[in-house]
mmCIF file with all atom_site columns, C-alpha atoms in Angstrom:
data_model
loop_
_atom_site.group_PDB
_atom_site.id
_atom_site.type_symbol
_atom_site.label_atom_id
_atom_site.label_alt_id
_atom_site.label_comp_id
_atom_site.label_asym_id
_atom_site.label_entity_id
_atom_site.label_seq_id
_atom_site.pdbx_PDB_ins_code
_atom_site.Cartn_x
_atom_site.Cartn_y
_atom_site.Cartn_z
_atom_site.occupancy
_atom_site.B_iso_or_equiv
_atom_site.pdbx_formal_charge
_atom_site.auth_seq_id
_atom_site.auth_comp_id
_atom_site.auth_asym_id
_atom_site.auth_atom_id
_atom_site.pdbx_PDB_model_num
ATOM 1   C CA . UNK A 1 1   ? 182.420 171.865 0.956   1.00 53.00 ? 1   UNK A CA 1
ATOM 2   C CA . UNK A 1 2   ? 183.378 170.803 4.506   1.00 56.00 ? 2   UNK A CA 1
ATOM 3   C CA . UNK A 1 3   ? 181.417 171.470 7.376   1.00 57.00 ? 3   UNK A CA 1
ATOM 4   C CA . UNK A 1 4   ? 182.385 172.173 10.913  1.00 56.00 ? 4   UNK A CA 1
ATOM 5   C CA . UNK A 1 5   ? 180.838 168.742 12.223  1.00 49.00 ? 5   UNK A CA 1
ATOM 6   C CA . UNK A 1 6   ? 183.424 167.062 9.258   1.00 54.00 ? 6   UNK A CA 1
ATOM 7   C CA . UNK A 1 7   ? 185.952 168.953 10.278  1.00 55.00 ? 7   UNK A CA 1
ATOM 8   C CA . UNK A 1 8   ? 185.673 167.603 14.134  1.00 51.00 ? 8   UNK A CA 1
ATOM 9   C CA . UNK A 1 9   ? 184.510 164.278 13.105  1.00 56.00 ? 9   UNK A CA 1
ATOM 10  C CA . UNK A 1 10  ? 188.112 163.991 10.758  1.00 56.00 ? 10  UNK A CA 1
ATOM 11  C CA . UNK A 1 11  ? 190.018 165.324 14.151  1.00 57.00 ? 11  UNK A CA 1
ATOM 12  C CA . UNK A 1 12  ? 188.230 162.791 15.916  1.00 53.00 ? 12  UNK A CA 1
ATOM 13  C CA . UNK A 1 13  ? 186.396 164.389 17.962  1.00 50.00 ? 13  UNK A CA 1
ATOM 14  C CA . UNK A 1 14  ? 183.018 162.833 18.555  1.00 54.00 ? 14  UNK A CA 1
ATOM 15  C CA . UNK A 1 15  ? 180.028 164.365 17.353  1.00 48.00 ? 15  UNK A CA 1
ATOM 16  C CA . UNK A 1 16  ? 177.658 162.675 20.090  1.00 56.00 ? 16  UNK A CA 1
ATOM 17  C CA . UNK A 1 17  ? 179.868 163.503 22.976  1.00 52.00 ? 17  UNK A CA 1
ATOM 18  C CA . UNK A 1 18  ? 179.083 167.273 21.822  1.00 53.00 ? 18  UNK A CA 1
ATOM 19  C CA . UNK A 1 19  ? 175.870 166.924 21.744  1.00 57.00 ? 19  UNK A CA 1
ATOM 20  C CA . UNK A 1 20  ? 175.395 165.110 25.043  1.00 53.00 ? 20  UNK A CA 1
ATOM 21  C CA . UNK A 1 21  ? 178.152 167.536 27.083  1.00 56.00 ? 21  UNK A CA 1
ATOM 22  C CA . UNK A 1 22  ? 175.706 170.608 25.335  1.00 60.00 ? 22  UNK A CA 1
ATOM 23  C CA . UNK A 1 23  ? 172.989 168.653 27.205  1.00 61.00 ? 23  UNK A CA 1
ATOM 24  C CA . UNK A 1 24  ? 174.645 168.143 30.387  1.00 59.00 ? 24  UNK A CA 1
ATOM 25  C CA . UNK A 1 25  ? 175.079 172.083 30.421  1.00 65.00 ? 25  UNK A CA 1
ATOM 26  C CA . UNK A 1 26  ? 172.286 173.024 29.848  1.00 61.00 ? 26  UNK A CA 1
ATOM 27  C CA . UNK A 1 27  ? 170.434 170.374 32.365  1.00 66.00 ? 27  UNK A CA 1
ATOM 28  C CA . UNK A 1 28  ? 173.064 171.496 34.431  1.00 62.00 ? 28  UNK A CA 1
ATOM 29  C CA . UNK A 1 29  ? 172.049 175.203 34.317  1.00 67.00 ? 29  UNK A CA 1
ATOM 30  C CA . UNK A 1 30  ? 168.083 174.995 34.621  1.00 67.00 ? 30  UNK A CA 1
ATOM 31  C CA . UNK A 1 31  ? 169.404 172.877 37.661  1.00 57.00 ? 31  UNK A CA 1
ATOM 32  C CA . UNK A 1 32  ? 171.559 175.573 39.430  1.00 63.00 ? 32  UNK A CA 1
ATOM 33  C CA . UNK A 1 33  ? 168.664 178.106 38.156  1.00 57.00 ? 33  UNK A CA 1
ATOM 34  C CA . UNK A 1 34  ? 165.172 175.797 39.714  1.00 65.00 ? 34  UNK A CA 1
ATOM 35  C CA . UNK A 1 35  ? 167.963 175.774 43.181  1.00 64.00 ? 35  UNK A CA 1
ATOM 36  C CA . UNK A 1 36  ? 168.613 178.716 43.586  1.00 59.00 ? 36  UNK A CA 1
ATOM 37  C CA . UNK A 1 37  ? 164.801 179.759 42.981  1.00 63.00 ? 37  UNK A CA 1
ATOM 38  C CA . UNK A 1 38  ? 164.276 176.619 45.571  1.00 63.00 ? 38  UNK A CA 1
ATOM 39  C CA . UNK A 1 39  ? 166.186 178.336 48.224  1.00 60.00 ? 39  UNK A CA 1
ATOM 40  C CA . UNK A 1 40  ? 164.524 181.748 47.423  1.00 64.00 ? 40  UNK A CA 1
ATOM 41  C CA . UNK A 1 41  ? 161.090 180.929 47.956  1.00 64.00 ? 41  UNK A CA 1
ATOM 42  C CA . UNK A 1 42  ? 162.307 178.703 51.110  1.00 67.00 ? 42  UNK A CA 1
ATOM 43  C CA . UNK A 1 43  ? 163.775 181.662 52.709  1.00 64.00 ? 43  UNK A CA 1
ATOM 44  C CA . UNK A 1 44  ? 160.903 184.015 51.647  1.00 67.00 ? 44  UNK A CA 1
ATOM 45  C CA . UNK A 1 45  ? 158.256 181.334 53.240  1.00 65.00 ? 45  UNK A CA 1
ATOM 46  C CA . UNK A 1 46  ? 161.060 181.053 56.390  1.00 64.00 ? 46  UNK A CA 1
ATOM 47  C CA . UNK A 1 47  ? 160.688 184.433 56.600  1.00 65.00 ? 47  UNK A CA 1
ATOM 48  C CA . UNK A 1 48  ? 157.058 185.015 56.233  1.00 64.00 ? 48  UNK A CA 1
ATOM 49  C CA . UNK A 1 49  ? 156.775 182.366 58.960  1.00 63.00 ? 49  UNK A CA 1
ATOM 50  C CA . UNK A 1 50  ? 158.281 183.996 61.154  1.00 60.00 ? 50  UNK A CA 1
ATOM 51  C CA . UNK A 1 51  ? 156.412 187.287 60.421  1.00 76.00 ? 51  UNK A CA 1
ATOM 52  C CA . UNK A 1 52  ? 153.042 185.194 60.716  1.00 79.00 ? 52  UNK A CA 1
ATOM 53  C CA . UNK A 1 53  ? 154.500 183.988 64.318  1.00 79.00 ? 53  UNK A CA 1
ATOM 54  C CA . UNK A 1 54  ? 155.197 187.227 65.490  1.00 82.00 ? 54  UNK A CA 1
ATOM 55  C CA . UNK A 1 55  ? 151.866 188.754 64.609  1.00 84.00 ? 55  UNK A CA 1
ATOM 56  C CA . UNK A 1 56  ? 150.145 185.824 66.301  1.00 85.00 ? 56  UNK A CA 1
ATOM 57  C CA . UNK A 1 57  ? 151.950 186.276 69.369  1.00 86.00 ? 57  UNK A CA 1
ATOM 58  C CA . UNK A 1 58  ? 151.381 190.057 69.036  1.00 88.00 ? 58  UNK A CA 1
ATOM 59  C CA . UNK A 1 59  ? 147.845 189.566 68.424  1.00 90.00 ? 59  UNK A CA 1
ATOM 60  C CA . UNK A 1 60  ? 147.701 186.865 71.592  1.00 89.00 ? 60  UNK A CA 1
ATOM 61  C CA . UNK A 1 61  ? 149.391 189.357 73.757  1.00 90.00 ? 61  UNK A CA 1
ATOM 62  C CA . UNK A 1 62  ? 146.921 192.214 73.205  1.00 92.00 ? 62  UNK A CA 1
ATOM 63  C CA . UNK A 1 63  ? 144.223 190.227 73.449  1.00 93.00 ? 63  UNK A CA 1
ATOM 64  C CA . UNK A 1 64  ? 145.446 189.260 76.834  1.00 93.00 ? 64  UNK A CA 1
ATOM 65  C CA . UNK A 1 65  ? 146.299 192.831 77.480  1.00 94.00 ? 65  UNK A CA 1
ATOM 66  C CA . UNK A 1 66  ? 143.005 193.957 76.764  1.00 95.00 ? 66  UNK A CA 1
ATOM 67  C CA . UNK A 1 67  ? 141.448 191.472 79.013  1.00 95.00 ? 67  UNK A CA 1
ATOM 68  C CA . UNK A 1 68  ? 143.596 192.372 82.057  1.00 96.00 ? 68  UNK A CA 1
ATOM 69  C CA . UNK A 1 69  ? 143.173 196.437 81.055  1.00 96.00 ? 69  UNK A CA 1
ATOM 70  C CA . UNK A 1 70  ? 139.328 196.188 81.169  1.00 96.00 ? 70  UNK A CA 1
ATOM 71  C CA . UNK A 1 71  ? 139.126 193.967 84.382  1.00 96.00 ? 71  UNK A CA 1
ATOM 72  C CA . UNK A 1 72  ? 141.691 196.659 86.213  1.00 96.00 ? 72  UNK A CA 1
ATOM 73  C CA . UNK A 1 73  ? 139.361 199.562 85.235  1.00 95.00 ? 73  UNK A CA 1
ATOM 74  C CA . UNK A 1 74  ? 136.478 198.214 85.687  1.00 95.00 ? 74  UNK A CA 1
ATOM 75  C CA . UNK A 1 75  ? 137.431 197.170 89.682  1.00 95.00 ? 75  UNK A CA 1
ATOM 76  C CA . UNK A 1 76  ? 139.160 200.605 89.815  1.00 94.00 ? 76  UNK A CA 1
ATOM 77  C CA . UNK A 1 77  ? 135.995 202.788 88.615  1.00 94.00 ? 77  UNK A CA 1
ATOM 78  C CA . UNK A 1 78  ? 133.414 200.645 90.423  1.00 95.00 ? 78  UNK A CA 1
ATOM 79  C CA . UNK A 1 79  ? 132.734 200.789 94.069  1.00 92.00 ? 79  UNK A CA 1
ATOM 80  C CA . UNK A 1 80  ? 129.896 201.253 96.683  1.00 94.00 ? 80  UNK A CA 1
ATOM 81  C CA . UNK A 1 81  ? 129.879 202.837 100.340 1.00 92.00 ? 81  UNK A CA 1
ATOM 82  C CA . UNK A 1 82  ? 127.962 199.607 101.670 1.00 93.00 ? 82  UNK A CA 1
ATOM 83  C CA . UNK A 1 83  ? 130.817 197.718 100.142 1.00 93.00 ? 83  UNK A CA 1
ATOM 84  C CA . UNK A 1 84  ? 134.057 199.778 100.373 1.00 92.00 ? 84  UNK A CA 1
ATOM 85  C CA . UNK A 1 85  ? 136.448 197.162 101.778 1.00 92.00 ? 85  UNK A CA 1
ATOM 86  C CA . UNK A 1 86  ? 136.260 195.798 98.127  1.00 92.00 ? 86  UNK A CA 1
ATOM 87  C CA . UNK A 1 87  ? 137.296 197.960 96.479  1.00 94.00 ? 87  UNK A CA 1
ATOM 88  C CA . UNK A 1 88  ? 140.709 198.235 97.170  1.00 93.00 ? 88  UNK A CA 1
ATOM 89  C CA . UNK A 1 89  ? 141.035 194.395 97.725  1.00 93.00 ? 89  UNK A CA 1
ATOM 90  C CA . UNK A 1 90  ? 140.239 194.326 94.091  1.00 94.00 ? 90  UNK A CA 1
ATOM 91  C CA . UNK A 1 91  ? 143.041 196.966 93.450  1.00 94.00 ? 91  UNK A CA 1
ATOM 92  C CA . UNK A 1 92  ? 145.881 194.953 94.803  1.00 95.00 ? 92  UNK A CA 1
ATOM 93  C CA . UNK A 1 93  ? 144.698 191.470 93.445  1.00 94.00 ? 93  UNK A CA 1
ATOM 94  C CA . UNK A 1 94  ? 144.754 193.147 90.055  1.00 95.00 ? 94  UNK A CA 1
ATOM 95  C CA . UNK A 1 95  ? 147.852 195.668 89.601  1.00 95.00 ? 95  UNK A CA 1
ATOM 96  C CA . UNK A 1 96  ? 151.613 194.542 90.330  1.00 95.00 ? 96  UNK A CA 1
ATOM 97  C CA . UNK A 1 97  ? 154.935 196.869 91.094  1.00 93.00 ? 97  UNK A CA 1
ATOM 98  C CA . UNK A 1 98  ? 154.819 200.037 93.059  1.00 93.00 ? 98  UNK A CA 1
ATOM 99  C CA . UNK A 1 99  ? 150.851 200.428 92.514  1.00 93.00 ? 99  UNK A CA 1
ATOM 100 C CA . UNK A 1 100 ? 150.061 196.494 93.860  1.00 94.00 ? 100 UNK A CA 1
ATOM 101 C CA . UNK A 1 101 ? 152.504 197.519 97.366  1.00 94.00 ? 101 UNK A CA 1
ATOM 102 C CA . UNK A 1 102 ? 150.698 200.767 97.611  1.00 93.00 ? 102 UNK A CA 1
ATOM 103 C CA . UNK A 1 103 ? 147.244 199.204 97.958  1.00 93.00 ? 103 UNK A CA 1
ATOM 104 C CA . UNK A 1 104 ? 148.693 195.725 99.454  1.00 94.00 ? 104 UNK A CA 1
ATOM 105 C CA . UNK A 1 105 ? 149.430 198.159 102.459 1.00 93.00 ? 105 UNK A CA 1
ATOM 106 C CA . UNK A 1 106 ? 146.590 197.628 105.707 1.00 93.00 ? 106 UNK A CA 1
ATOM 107 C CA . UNK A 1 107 ? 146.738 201.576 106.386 1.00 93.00 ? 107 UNK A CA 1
ATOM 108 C CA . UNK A 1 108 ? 145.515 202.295 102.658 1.00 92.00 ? 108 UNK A CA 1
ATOM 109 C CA . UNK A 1 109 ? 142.995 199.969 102.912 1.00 92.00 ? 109 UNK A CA 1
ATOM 110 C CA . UNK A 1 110 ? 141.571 201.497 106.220 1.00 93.00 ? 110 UNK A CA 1
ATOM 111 C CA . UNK A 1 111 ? 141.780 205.181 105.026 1.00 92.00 ? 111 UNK A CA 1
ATOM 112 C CA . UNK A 1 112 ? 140.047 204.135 101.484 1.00 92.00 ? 112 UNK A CA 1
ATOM 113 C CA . UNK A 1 113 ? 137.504 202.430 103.318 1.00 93.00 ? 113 UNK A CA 1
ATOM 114 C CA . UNK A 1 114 ? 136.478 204.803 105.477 1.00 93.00 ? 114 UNK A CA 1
ATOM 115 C CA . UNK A 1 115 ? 136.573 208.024 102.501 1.00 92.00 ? 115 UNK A CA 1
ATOM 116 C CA . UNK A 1 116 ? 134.463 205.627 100.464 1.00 92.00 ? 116 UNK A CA 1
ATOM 117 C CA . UNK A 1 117 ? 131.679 205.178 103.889 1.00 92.00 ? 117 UNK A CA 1
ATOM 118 C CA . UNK A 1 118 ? 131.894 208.794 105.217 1.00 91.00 ? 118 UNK A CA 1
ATOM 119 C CA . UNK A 1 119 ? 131.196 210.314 101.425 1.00 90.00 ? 119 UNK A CA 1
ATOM 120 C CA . UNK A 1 120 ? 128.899 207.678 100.818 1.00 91.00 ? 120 UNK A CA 1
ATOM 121 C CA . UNK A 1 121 ? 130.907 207.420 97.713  1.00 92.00 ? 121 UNK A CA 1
ATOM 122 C CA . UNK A 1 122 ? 129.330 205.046 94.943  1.00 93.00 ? 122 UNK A CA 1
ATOM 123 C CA . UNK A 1 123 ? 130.232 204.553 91.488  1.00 93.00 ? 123 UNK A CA 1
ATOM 124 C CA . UNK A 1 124 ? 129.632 202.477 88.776  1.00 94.00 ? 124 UNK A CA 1
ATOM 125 C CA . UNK A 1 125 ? 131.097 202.525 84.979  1.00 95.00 ? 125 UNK A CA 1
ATOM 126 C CA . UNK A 1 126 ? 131.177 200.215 82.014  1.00 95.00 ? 126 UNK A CA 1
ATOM 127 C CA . UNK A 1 127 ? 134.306 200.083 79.196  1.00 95.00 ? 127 UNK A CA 1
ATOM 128 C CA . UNK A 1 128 ? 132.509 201.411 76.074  1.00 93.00 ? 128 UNK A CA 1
ATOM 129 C CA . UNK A 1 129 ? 135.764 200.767 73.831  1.00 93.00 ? 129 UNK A CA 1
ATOM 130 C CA . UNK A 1 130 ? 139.097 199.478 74.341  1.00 94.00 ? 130 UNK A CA 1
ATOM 131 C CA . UNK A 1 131 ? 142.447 199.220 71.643  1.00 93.00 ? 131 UNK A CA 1
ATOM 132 C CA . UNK A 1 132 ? 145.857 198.241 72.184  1.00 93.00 ? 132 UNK A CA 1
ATOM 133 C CA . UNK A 1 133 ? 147.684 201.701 71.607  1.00 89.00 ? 133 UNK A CA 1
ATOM 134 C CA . UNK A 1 134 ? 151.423 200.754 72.185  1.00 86.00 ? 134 UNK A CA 1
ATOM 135 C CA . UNK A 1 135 ? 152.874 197.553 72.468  1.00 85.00 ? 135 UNK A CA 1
ATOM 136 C CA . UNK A 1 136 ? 156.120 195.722 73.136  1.00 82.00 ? 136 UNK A CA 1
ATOM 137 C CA . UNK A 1 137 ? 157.241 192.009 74.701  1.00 76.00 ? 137 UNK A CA 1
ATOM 138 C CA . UNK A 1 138 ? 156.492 193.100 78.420  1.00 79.00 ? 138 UNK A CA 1
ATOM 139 C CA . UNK A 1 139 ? 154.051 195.585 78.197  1.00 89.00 ? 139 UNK A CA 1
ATOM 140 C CA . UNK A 1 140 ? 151.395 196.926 76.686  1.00 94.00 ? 140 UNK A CA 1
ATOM 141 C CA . UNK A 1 141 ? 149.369 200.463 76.871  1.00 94.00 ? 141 UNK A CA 1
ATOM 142 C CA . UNK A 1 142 ? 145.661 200.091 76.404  1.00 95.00 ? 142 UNK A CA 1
ATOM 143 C CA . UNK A 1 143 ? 143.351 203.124 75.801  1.00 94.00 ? 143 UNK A CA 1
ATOM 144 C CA . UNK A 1 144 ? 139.974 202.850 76.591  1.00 94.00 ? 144 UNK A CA 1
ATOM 145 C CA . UNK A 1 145 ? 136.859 204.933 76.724  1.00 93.00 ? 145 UNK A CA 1
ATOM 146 C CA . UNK A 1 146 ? 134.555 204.454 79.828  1.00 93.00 ? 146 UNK A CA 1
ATOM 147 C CA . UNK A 1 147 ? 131.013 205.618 80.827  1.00 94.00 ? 147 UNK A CA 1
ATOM 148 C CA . UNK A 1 148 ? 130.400 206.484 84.474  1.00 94.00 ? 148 UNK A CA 1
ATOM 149 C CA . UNK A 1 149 ? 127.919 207.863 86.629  1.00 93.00 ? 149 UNK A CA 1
ATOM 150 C CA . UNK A 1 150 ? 129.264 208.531 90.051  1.00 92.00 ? 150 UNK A CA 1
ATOM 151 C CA . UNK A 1 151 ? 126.875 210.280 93.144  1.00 92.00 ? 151 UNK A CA 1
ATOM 152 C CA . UNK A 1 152 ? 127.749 211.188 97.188  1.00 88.00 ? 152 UNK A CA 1
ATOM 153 C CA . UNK A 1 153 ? 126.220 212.396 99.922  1.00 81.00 ? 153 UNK A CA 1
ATOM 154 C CA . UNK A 1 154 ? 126.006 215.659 98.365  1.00 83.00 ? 154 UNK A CA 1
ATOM 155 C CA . UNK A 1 155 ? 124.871 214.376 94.780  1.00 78.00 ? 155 UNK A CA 1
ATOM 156 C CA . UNK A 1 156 ? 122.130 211.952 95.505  1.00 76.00 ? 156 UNK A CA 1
ATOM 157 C CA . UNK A 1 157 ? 121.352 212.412 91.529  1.00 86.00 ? 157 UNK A CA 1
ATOM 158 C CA . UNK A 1 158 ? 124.128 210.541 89.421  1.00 88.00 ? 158 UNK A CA 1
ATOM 159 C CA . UNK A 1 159 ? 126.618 212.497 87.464  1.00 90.00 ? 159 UNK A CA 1
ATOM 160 C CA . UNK A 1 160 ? 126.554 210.804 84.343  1.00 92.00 ? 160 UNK A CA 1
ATOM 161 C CA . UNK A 1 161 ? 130.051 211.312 81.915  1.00 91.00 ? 161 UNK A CA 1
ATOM 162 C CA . UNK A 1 162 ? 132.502 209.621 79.352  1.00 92.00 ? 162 UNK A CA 1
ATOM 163 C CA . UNK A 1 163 ? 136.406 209.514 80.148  1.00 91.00 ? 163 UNK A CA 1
ATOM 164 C CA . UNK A 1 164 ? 139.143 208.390 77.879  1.00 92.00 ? 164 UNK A CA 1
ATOM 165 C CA . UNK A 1 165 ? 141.746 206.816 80.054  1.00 94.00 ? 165 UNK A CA 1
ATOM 166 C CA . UNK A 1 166 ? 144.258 204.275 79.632  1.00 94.00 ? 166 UNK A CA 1
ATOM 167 C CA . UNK A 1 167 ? 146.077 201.642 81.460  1.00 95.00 ? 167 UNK A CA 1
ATOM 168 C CA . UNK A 1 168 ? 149.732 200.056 81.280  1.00 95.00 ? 168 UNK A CA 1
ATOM 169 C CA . UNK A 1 169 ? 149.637 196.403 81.821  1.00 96.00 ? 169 UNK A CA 1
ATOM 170 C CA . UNK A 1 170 ? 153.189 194.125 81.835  1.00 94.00 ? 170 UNK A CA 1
ATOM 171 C CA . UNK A 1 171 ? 153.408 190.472 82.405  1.00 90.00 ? 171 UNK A CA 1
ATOM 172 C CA . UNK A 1 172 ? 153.757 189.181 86.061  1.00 87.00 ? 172 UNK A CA 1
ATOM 173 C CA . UNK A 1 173 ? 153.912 185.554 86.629  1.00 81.00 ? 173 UNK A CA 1
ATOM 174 C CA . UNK A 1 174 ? 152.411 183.952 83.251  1.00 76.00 ? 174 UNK A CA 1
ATOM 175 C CA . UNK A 1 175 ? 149.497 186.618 83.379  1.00 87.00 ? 175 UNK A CA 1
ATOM 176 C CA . UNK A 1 176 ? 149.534 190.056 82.918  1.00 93.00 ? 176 UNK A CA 1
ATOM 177 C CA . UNK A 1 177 ? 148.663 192.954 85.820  1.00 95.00 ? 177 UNK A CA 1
ATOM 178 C CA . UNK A 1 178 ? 148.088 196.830 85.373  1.00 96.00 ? 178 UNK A CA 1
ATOM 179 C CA . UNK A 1 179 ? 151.225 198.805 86.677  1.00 95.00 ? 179 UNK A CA 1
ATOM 180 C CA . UNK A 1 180 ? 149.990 202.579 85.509  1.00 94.00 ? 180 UNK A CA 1
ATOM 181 C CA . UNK A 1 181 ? 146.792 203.858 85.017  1.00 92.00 ? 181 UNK A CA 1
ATOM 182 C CA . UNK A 1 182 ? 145.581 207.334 84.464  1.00 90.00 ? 182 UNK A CA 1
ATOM 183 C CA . UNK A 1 183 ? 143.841 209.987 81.910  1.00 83.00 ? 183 UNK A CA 1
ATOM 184 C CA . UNK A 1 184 ? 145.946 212.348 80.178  1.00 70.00 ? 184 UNK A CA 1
ATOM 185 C CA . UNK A 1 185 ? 148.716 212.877 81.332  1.00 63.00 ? 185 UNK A CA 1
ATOM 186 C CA . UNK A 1 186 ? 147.984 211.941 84.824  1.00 66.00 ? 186 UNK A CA 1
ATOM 187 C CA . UNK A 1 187 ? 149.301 208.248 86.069  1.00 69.00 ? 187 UNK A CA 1
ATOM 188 C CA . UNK A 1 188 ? 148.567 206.638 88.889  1.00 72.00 ? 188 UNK A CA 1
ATOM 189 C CA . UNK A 1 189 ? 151.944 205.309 89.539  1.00 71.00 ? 189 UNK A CA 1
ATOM 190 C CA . UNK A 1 190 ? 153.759 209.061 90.072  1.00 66.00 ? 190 UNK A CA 1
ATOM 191 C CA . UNK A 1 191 ? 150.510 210.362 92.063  1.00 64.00 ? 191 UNK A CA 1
ATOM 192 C CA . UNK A 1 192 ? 151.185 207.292 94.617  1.00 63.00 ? 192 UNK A CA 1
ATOM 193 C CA . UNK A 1 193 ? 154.787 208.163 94.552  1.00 56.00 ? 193 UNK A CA 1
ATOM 194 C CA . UNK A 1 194 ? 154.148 211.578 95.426  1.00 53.00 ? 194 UNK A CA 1
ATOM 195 C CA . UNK A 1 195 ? 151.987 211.331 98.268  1.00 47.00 ? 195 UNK A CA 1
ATOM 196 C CA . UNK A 1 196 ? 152.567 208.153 99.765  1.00 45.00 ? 196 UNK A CA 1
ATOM 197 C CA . UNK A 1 197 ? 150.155 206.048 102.411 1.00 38.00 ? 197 UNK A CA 1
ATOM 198 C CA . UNK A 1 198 ? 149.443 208.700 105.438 1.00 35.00 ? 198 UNK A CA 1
ATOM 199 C CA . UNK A 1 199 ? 150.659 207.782 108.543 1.00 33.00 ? 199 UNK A CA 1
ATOM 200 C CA . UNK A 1 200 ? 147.531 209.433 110.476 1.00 28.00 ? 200 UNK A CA 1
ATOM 201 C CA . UNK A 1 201 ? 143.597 208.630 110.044 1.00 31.00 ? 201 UNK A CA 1
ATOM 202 C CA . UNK A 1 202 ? 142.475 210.650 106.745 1.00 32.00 ? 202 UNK A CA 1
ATOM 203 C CA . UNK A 1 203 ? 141.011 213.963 106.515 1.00 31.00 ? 203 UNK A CA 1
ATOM 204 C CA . UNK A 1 204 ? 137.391 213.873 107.977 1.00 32.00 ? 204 UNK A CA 1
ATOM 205 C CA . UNK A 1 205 ? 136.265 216.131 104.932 1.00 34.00 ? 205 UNK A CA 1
ATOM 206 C CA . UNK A 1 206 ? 134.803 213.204 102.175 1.00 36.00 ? 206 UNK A CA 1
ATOM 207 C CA . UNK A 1 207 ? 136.745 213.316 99.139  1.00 40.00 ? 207 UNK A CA 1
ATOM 208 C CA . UNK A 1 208 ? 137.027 210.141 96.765  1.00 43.00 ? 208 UNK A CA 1
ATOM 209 C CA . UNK A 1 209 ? 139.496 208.179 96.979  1.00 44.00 ? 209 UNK A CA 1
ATOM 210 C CA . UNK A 1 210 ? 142.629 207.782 94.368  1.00 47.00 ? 210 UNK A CA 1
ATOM 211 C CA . UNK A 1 211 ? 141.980 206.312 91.607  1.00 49.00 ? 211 UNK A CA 1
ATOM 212 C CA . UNK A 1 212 ? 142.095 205.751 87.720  1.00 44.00 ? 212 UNK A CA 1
ATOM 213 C CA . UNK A 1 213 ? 140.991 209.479 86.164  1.00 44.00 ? 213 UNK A CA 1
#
C-alpha cells in the first residue's frame, strides 16, 4: 500500500523540505504571536507610565496646593490690634489676581489698619484639617477646617469656634498664590468686587475687617 509521503517522494517532492517549511511556519507563527504580545505589554507599560506620571504630578501639585492654602488662611485668620499693619501685608504677599490688587492698594491698608486698632480686633486660628477637593493643571480648591478664637473691645473673653472654609489657589510665577477664599458660598473675590476700596476714612463704628469666613 502506498503512502502519502511515497506518493510525494515518487513526484519528487522532498520529504525534508516539508518538514523544515512546517517548521519555518510554525517558528514563524509563535514569532508574529510573542510580537504582537511584545508590543501589547509595551503599550500597556507606555500607558501605565504615563498614568503613574500624571498621578505624581497630581499628587506634587496638591501637595503644593495645600501648602500655599494653609499659609493663606492662616495669615488671613490671624491678626492682632498691636500689630495690624501685618496683617494685610501678609494678604497681598500671599494671594495674586483681583484679591492681591485689592490689598496691594495703600488706602486698604490704612482703613484695615485702623478697624483692626480701633476694635482692638485680635484673632488667632490654627488649620485642624486640610484636602484637596477639586483639582485641575492651574488650580486647585482646598477645603479646610479651622479652629479660631477671636475677642474685641467688647469681648475681652475669646469666642472660641470651628469653620469649614476653603481656598482657591492657581499657579503664579513657579509657585502657587490663593485667588478666592471664602465659606459656603461666600468668596472673597465677588465681596471685593462688590464693594471696592472706599475712597473716604472708614466708618468710626469697629467692625472686623474683610476677610476669609
Amino acid at each position: 500500500m502506498e503512502t502519502r509521503w511515497k506518493v510525494w517522494s515518487d513526484r519528487g517532492i522532498p520529504i525534508p523540505l516539508l518538514g523544515l517549511a512546517a517548521a519555518l511556519l510554525v517558528i514563524a507563527t509563535m514569532v508574529g504571536v510573542m510580537s504582537y504580545r511584545n508590543w501589547e505589554l509595551s503599550d500597556r507599560n507606555d500607558s501605565l507610565g504615563a498614568t503613574l506620571a500624571q498621578y505624581r504630578r497630581k499628587e506634587a501639585d496638591c501637595t503644593a496646593a495645600l501648602k500655599a492654602g494653609t499659609d493663606f488662611l492662616l495669615a488671613a485668620n490671624n491678626f492682632d490690634y498691636r500689630t495690624p499693619e501685618e496683617w494685610t501685608t501678609k494678604m497681598a504677599a500671599l494671594t495674586a489676581g483681583p484679591v492681591h490688587d485689592y490689598f496691594a492698594i495703600a488706602k486698604v491698608a490704612q482703613d484695615n489698619t485702623e478697624l483692626i486698632k480701633a476694635g482692638k480686633l485680635r484673632k488667632s486660628a490654627t488649620v485642624a484639617d486640610a484636602a484637596c477637593a477639586q483639582q485641575a493643571d492651574q488650580g486647585v480648591k482646598v477645603v479646610a477646617q479651622i479652629n479660631e478664637s477671636t475677642e474685641n473691645f467688647q469681648t475681652t473673653d475669646p469666642v472660641k469656634t470651628t469653620s469649614a472654609v476653603w481656598v482657591e489657589v492657581s499657579r503664579d510665577s513657579g509657585g502657587w498664590k490663593a485667588v478666592d477664599s471664602g465659606r459656603g458660598d461666600q468668596a472673597l473675590r465677588s465681596d471685593l468686587a462688590a464693594t471696592p476700596a472706599p475712597a473716604t476714612p472708614g466708618p468710626t463704628v469697629p467692625v472686623q475687617p474683610e476677610q476669609p469666613r
